[in-house]
Short mmCIF file of C-alpha atoms in Angstrom, two decimals:
data_model
loop_
_atom_site.label_atom_id
_atom_site.label_comp_id
_atom_site.label_asym_id
_atom_site.label_seq_id
_atom_site.Cartn_x
_atom_site.Cartn_y
_atom_site.Cartn_z
CA MET A 1 -25.22 -49.85 28.75
CA ALA A 2 -26.92 -46.55 27.88
CA ALA A 3 -24.75 -44.73 30.43
CA GLU A 4 -21.60 -46.30 29.02
CA SER A 5 -22.57 -45.35 25.46
CA GLN A 6 -23.27 -41.79 26.58
CA ARG A 7 -19.86 -41.58 28.25
CA ASP A 8 -18.21 -42.86 25.06
CA VAL A 9 -19.96 -40.15 23.02
CA VAL A 10 -18.90 -37.45 25.50
CA ASP A 11 -15.28 -38.66 25.50
CA THR A 12 -15.24 -38.73 21.69
CA VAL A 13 -16.62 -35.19 21.40
CA LEU A 14 -14.20 -33.85 24.02
CA GLY A 15 -11.27 -35.48 22.21
CA PHE A 16 -12.43 -33.97 18.92
CA ALA A 17 -12.71 -30.54 20.56
CA ARG A 18 -9.11 -30.83 21.82
CA THR A 19 -7.98 -31.70 18.29
CA LEU A 20 -9.82 -28.64 16.95
CA ARG A 21 -8.13 -26.36 19.47
CA VAL A 22 -4.73 -27.66 18.40
CA ALA A 23 -5.71 -26.95 14.79
CA GLY A 24 -6.64 -23.36 15.68
CA VAL A 25 -10.42 -23.58 16.10
CA GLY A 26 -11.67 -22.08 19.37
CA ALA A 27 -14.21 -24.81 20.27
CA SER A 28 -15.17 -23.14 23.55
CA PRO A 29 -16.89 -25.16 26.31
CA ASP A 30 -20.32 -23.70 25.52
CA ARG A 31 -19.94 -24.69 21.88
CA VAL A 32 -18.89 -28.22 22.93
CA GLU A 33 -22.06 -28.45 25.06
CA ALA A 34 -24.08 -27.34 22.04
CA MET A 35 -22.52 -30.10 19.92
CA LEU A 36 -23.29 -32.69 22.59
CA ALA A 37 -26.92 -31.56 22.59
CA ALA A 38 -27.04 -31.73 18.80
CA VAL A 39 -25.47 -35.18 18.66
CA ALA A 40 -27.94 -36.43 21.28
CA ALA A 41 -30.81 -35.51 18.97
CA LEU A 42 -29.22 -37.13 15.89
CA ASP A 43 -27.77 -40.49 14.89
CA VAL A 44 -24.28 -40.71 16.44
CA LEU A 45 -23.41 -43.55 14.04
CA ASP A 46 -24.05 -41.37 10.99
CA ALA A 47 -20.85 -39.54 9.99
CA THR A 48 -22.84 -36.85 8.16
CA ASP A 49 -24.95 -36.07 11.25
CA VAL A 50 -21.85 -35.87 13.44
CA TYR A 51 -20.06 -33.70 10.88
CA TRP A 52 -22.84 -31.13 10.61
CA SER A 53 -23.60 -31.07 14.33
CA GLY A 54 -19.98 -30.09 14.97
CA ARG A 55 -19.64 -27.72 12.03
CA LEU A 56 -22.74 -25.74 13.02
CA THR A 57 -21.83 -25.50 16.70
CA LEU A 58 -18.02 -25.51 17.04
CA CYS A 59 -17.05 -23.16 14.21
CA ALA A 60 -17.15 -19.45 15.04
CA GLY A 61 -16.59 -18.08 11.54
CA PRO A 62 -15.61 -18.80 7.93
CA ASP A 63 -11.92 -19.04 8.86
CA ASP A 64 -12.65 -22.12 10.98
CA LEU A 65 -14.36 -24.16 8.24
CA GLU A 66 -11.25 -25.40 6.43
CA ARG A 67 -9.52 -26.26 9.71
CA TYR A 68 -12.64 -28.03 10.90
CA ASP A 69 -12.81 -30.20 7.76
CA ALA A 70 -9.15 -31.19 8.08
CA ALA A 71 -9.50 -31.94 11.80
CA PHE A 72 -12.68 -33.98 11.25
CA ALA A 73 -11.01 -36.12 8.57
CA ALA A 74 -7.90 -36.65 10.73
CA TYR A 75 -9.74 -37.42 13.98
CA PHE A 76 -12.48 -39.70 12.66
CA GLY A 77 -10.26 -41.34 10.04
CA GLY A 78 -12.36 -40.57 7.00
CA GLU A 79 -13.15 -37.85 4.48
CA ALA A 80 -15.32 -35.04 5.76
CA PRO A 81 -18.73 -34.89 4.03
CA ARG A 82 -18.78 -32.04 1.54
CA PRO A 83 -21.52 -29.40 1.69
CA VAL A 84 -24.21 -29.88 -0.97
CA PRO A 85 -24.99 -26.55 -2.65
CA PRO A 86 -28.66 -25.63 -3.21
CA ALA A 87 -30.17 -26.27 -6.62
CA ALA A 88 -30.26 -22.53 -7.40
CA GLN A 89 -26.53 -22.24 -6.79
CA GLN A 90 -25.91 -25.26 -8.99
CA ARG A 91 -27.92 -23.68 -11.84
CA GLN A 92 -26.09 -20.38 -11.44
CA ARG A 93 -22.73 -22.14 -11.50
CA THR A 94 -23.76 -23.99 -14.67
CA VAL A 95 -24.67 -20.74 -16.42
CA THR A 96 -21.48 -19.04 -15.28
CA THR A 97 -19.24 -21.78 -16.64
CA ALA A 98 -21.07 -22.22 -19.96
CA PRO A 99 -19.01 -21.61 -23.15
CA LEU A 100 -19.20 -18.04 -24.49
CA ASP A 101 -19.25 -19.04 -28.15
CA PRO A 102 -20.35 -22.13 -30.05
CA GLY A 103 -16.79 -23.13 -30.92
CA ALA A 104 -15.49 -23.03 -27.37
CA SER A 105 -14.90 -26.29 -25.61
CA GLU A 106 -17.03 -27.06 -22.58
CA GLY A 107 -13.96 -27.30 -20.34
CA ASP A 108 -12.19 -24.15 -21.61
CA GLY A 109 -11.62 -21.50 -18.97
CA GLU A 110 -12.64 -23.71 -16.06
CA SER A 111 -10.39 -23.66 -13.04
CA PRO A 112 -10.32 -26.55 -10.57
CA PRO A 113 -12.24 -25.96 -7.35
CA GLU A 114 -10.12 -24.43 -4.60
CA LEU A 115 -11.06 -27.12 -2.11
CA ALA A 116 -10.09 -29.93 -4.49
CA GLY A 117 -6.81 -28.18 -5.25
CA GLN A 118 -6.03 -27.82 -1.56
CA ALA A 119 -6.87 -31.47 -0.89
CA SER A 120 -4.68 -32.54 -3.81
CA ALA A 121 -1.80 -30.38 -2.57
CA ASP A 122 -2.08 -31.84 0.92
CA GLU A 123 -2.12 -35.37 -0.50
CA VAL A 124 1.04 -34.69 -2.52
CA LEU A 125 2.69 -33.10 0.51
CA ARG A 126 1.90 -36.17 2.64
CA HIS A 127 4.25 -38.26 0.49
CA ARG A 128 7.05 -35.71 0.04
CA ASP A 129 10.39 -36.25 1.74
CA VAL A 130 10.56 -33.71 4.58
CA ALA A 131 14.25 -33.09 3.86
CA GLN A 132 13.36 -31.70 0.41
CA LEU A 133 10.56 -29.31 1.37
CA SER A 134 10.61 -25.53 1.00
CA GLY A 135 9.95 -23.20 3.91
CA ALA A 136 6.28 -22.73 2.97
CA GLU A 137 5.80 -26.47 2.57
CA ARG A 138 7.38 -27.11 5.96
CA GLU A 139 4.99 -24.64 7.55
CA GLN A 140 2.02 -26.38 5.94
CA LEU A 141 3.37 -29.77 7.05
CA ARG A 142 3.59 -28.51 10.63
CA ARG A 143 -0.12 -27.76 10.58
CA LEU A 144 -0.82 -31.28 9.32
CA PHE A 145 1.38 -32.75 12.06
CA ALA A 146 -0.71 -30.87 14.63
CA LEU A 147 -3.72 -32.92 13.49
CA LEU A 148 -1.92 -36.24 13.91
CA VAL A 149 -3.30 -38.31 16.81
CA PRO A 150 -1.33 -41.57 17.15
CA ALA A 151 -3.30 -44.42 18.69
CA THR A 152 -1.89 -46.07 21.80
CA PRO A 153 -1.19 -49.81 21.91
CA MET A 154 -3.18 -51.62 24.58
CA ARG A 155 -2.31 -54.49 26.89
CA PRO A 156 -4.52 -56.74 29.03
CA SER A 157 -4.78 -55.70 32.65
CA ARG A 158 -4.48 -58.08 35.58
CA ARG A 159 -7.48 -56.52 37.25
CA ARG A 160 -10.85 -57.81 36.15
CA ARG A 161 -13.98 -55.72 36.23
CA PRO A 162 -17.69 -56.52 35.87
CA ASN A 163 -18.69 -57.11 32.27
CA LEU A 164 -21.56 -58.59 30.31
CA HIS A 165 -19.22 -61.22 28.87
CA GLY A 166 -16.17 -63.12 30.00
CA ALA A 167 -15.49 -65.53 32.85
CA VAL A 168 -18.14 -66.10 35.51
CA HIS A 169 -17.54 -64.03 38.62
CA ALA A 170 -18.29 -66.72 41.22
CA SER A 171 -18.26 -64.60 44.39
CA ARG A 172 -20.52 -61.87 42.93
CA THR A 173 -22.88 -64.50 41.50
CA VAL A 174 -23.17 -66.18 44.93
CA ARG A 175 -23.75 -62.87 46.71
CA ARG A 176 -26.45 -62.01 44.18
CA ALA A 177 -28.05 -65.41 44.74
CA LEU A 178 -28.08 -64.89 48.53
CA HIS A 179 -29.68 -61.52 47.98
CA ASP A 180 -32.38 -63.20 45.84
CA GLY A 181 -33.23 -65.82 48.47
CA GLY A 182 -30.58 -68.43 47.59
CA GLU A 183 -31.59 -69.01 43.97
CA VAL A 184 -29.17 -68.29 41.13
CA THR A 185 -31.21 -66.19 38.75
CA ARG A 186 -28.35 -64.64 36.80
CA LEU A 187 -24.68 -65.37 36.15
CA LEU A 188 -22.43 -62.35 36.62
CA HIS A 189 -19.28 -62.07 34.52
CA ARG A 190 -16.01 -60.19 34.62
CA ARG A 191 -13.29 -59.43 32.10
CA ALA A 192 -9.87 -57.82 32.11
CA ARG A 193 -10.05 -54.25 30.88
CA PRO A 194 -7.21 -53.29 28.51
CA ARG A 195 -4.77 -50.61 29.63
CA PRO A 196 -2.44 -48.40 27.60
CA ARG A 197 0.96 -49.94 26.90
CA ARG A 198 3.92 -47.65 27.42
CA VAL A 199 5.54 -46.19 24.29
CA VAL A 200 9.20 -45.09 24.44
CA LEU A 201 10.72 -43.06 21.60
CA LEU A 202 14.49 -42.70 21.18
CA VAL A 203 15.10 -39.91 18.64
CA ASP A 204 18.52 -39.53 17.02
CA VAL A 205 19.43 -35.83 16.85
CA SER A 206 22.93 -36.23 15.40
CA GLY A 207 24.18 -34.29 12.40
CA SER A 208 23.19 -36.95 9.86
CA MET A 209 19.60 -36.87 11.16
CA SER A 210 19.22 -33.09 11.35
CA PRO A 211 16.96 -32.83 8.21
CA TYR A 212 14.44 -35.15 9.90
CA ALA A 213 14.84 -34.23 13.57
CA ASP A 214 12.09 -31.60 13.52
CA ALA A 215 9.53 -34.00 11.98
CA LEU A 216 10.51 -36.81 14.36
CA LEU A 217 10.12 -34.58 17.42
CA ARG A 218 6.76 -33.33 16.14
CA PHE A 219 5.60 -36.92 15.86
CA ALA A 220 6.90 -37.52 19.40
CA HIS A 221 4.99 -34.43 20.58
CA ALA A 222 1.79 -35.79 19.02
CA ALA A 223 2.35 -39.13 20.79
CA VAL A 224 2.95 -37.42 24.16
CA ARG A 225 -0.10 -35.21 23.64
CA ALA A 226 -2.27 -38.27 22.94
CA ARG A 227 -1.10 -40.26 26.02
CA PRO A 228 0.98 -38.09 28.40
CA ALA A 229 1.17 -40.71 31.16
CA ALA A 230 2.11 -43.62 28.86
CA THR A 231 4.72 -42.03 26.57
CA GLU A 232 8.40 -41.30 27.18
CA VAL A 233 10.74 -39.49 24.77
CA PHE A 234 14.55 -39.41 24.82
CA THR A 235 17.03 -37.92 22.36
CA VAL A 236 20.21 -39.80 21.52
CA GLY A 237 23.45 -38.62 19.99
CA THR A 238 26.62 -38.41 22.02
CA ARG A 239 24.52 -38.51 25.20
CA LEU A 240 21.03 -39.40 26.42
CA THR A 241 18.52 -36.62 27.17
CA ARG A 242 14.98 -37.06 28.46
CA VAL A 243 12.63 -34.50 26.85
CA THR A 244 9.25 -35.89 27.91
CA ARG A 245 8.51 -32.94 30.18
CA GLU A 246 9.32 -30.38 27.49
CA LEU A 247 7.13 -32.15 24.93
CA ARG A 248 4.14 -32.05 27.26
CA LEU A 249 3.68 -28.38 26.41
CA ARG A 250 0.49 -27.97 24.43
CA ASP A 251 1.83 -25.77 21.64
CA PRO A 252 4.05 -27.80 19.25
CA ASP A 253 6.41 -24.92 18.45
CA LYS A 254 6.93 -24.07 22.13
CA ALA A 255 7.43 -27.75 22.94
CA LEU A 256 10.11 -28.13 20.27
CA ALA A 257 11.81 -24.90 21.34
CA ALA A 258 11.94 -26.13 24.94
CA SER A 259 13.29 -29.49 23.78
CA GLY A 260 15.97 -27.81 21.67
CA SER A 261 17.13 -25.83 24.71
CA ALA A 262 17.35 -29.01 26.78
CA ILE A 263 19.35 -31.03 24.19
CA PRO A 264 23.10 -30.38 24.59
CA ASP A 265 24.29 -32.52 21.65
CA TRP A 266 22.04 -31.31 18.83
CA SER A 267 23.58 -32.04 15.38
CA GLY A 268 26.59 -33.68 16.98
CA GLY A 269 28.04 -37.16 16.62
CA THR A 270 26.44 -40.54 17.17
CA ARG A 271 27.29 -43.17 19.76
CA LEU A 272 24.20 -45.32 19.59
CA GLY A 273 25.58 -48.33 21.43
CA GLU A 274 26.89 -46.38 24.43
CA VAL A 275 23.81 -44.16 24.67
CA LEU A 276 21.49 -47.15 24.39
CA LYS A 277 23.43 -48.84 27.19
CA ALA A 278 23.01 -45.71 29.32
CA PHE A 279 19.26 -45.75 28.65
CA LEU A 280 18.91 -49.41 29.60
CA ASP A 281 21.06 -49.07 32.72
CA ARG A 282 19.28 -46.00 34.06
CA TRP A 283 15.74 -46.25 32.68
CA GLY A 284 15.01 -49.42 30.77
CA GLN A 285 16.08 -51.99 33.35
CA ARG A 286 14.02 -50.22 36.02
CA GLY A 287 10.82 -50.65 34.06
CA THR A 288 10.56 -47.90 31.43
CA ALA A 289 11.33 -50.30 28.59
CA ARG A 290 9.95 -53.43 30.21
CA GLY A 291 6.86 -54.53 28.28
CA ALA A 292 6.85 -51.29 26.26
CA VAL A 293 6.87 -50.54 22.54
CA VAL A 294 10.30 -48.97 22.01
CA VAL A 295 10.73 -46.88 18.84
CA VAL A 296 14.31 -46.09 17.78
CA CYS A 297 14.47 -43.28 15.20
CA SER A 298 17.91 -43.27 13.58
CA ASP A 299 19.73 -43.77 10.28
CA GLY A 300 22.08 -46.27 11.92
CA TRP A 301 25.34 -44.32 11.61
CA GLU A 302 27.53 -45.38 14.53
CA ARG A 303 30.89 -43.89 15.46
CA GLY A 304 31.47 -46.38 18.25
CA GLY A 305 31.84 -50.13 18.04
CA THR A 306 28.96 -52.01 16.47
CA ASP A 307 29.47 -54.92 18.87
CA VAL A 308 28.20 -52.73 21.72
CA LEU A 309 25.18 -51.69 19.65
CA ALA A 310 24.32 -55.30 18.77
CA GLU A 311 24.64 -56.37 22.40
CA GLN A 312 22.44 -53.54 23.70
CA MET A 313 19.81 -54.05 20.99
CA ALA A 314 19.54 -57.72 21.96
CA ARG A 315 19.19 -56.63 25.57
CA LEU A 316 16.48 -54.14 24.61
CA GLN A 317 14.55 -56.77 22.67
CA ARG A 318 14.50 -59.04 25.72
CA LEU A 319 12.99 -56.25 27.85
CA ALA A 320 10.55 -54.63 25.42
CA HIS A 321 7.27 -55.92 24.09
CA ALA A 322 8.26 -54.80 20.57
CA VAL A 323 11.17 -52.88 19.03
CA VAL A 324 10.43 -50.59 16.08
CA TRP A 325 13.26 -48.99 14.10
CA VAL A 326 12.47 -45.88 12.04
CA ASN A 327 15.00 -44.99 9.34
CA PRO A 328 14.18 -41.98 7.10
CA HIS A 329 16.35 -43.36 4.31
CA LYS A 330 14.23 -46.51 4.04
CA GLY A 331 11.62 -44.53 2.14
CA ARG A 332 14.04 -43.89 -0.74
CA GLU A 333 13.92 -46.11 -3.78
CA GLY A 334 16.66 -48.74 -3.83
CA TYR A 335 17.63 -48.30 -0.19
CA GLU A 336 19.41 -51.19 1.50
CA PRO A 337 20.51 -51.25 5.17
CA LEU A 338 24.25 -51.52 4.46
CA THR A 339 25.64 -49.37 7.28
CA ALA A 340 27.39 -51.26 10.05
CA GLY A 341 25.02 -49.86 12.66
CA MET A 342 21.91 -51.06 10.83
CA GLN A 343 23.47 -54.46 10.21
CA ALA A 344 24.15 -54.80 13.93
CA ALA A 345 20.69 -53.61 15.03
CA LEU A 346 18.31 -55.32 12.58
CA PRO A 347 18.51 -58.84 14.09
CA SER A 348 16.90 -57.42 17.24
CA VAL A 349 14.25 -55.29 15.46
CA ASP A 350 10.63 -56.43 15.17
CA HIS A 351 9.45 -53.74 12.72
CA PHE A 352 11.66 -51.78 10.31
CA VAL A 353 9.79 -48.80 8.80
CA ALA A 354 10.44 -45.55 6.97
CA GLY A 355 10.22 -42.09 8.52
CA HIS A 356 10.71 -39.59 5.71
CA SER A 357 7.19 -38.20 5.13
CA LEU A 358 3.88 -37.53 6.83
CA ALA A 359 2.43 -40.64 5.18
CA ALA A 360 5.30 -42.69 6.62
CA PHE A 361 4.62 -41.27 10.10
CA GLN A 362 0.94 -42.16 9.79
CA GLU A 363 1.98 -45.69 8.86
CA LEU A 364 4.34 -45.70 11.86
CA ALA A 365 1.43 -44.74 14.13
CA GLY A 366 -0.45 -47.78 12.86
CA VAL A 367 2.55 -50.05 13.45
CA ILE A 368 2.84 -48.81 17.04
CA SER A 369 -0.87 -49.24 17.77
CA ARG A 370 -0.83 -52.79 16.40
CA ALA A 371 2.43 -53.86 18.06
#
């Protein structure tokens, strides 16, 4: 058990170091070893101990601190502990912000802390529609997307492995008894170990989806980066294009540039039914969609016949473990799925979610992991 716990700690620290590198923090191997040594001497269940052990070992300079805090909060799913200033600094700050004259208000002239302002700006940006962002806001959102680590849905495996709990492993128990002189001194158990379930993303890159295509592909890149062997990504429009290989590039901007070069129908028309049929005939029926969580990212505009789309969506639902439909317009107030394409697809959809903001994509990651 101690060895397993140690391996879990090592895997967690290595995953955190990879997240830091994506965020722009060096986190060199020697610094990772230093964090492992620090964590071993502290309480690994205490978030504050883990935070400071990483901050003091993985950060190379002041420029890394803000990125480290954001990466820590994104990776461990909580708010990073804030540094507590010494008492002398607190007294000095109190004197500095004191009113200059008796009639001045205590709050006059005070400016909000820079860190609180940045956190507030990021929180507002998380809920903004990506189609309405300025260039600077888009650049900031890209950095936040780089910290997104979608969890992978799991499925039970057919293979069973030794475990402290679960069904009794009869053959191993008998062999152990023979080794002990024929007396059963201990029951040995086994349990199925969960395995990652395949996730397939079908991203609509037609003209009506162009304001959201960049954000959708960045989410797909984060999913591929988290589980390269269990994630497949295709773009749909007038034709089907597999971009999994291009999205395996580590740098998000290079991955999206490679994907854009490979997509021949960017900002074109939409033939969802025919393209979905091509996906199922060539990939889905052979096993890519079988038992997988299939995520269709589209606004539902269909130039072809909706009968074909309804038929292929029903076929997809029979093959997949779960079908998730992501529509950016669902996040708008008063939206109703009135387009013919959405009306044809919804009967075969298990989860219908929005995809217009970073907060919506974080919610989508939770839906996929729980599917």
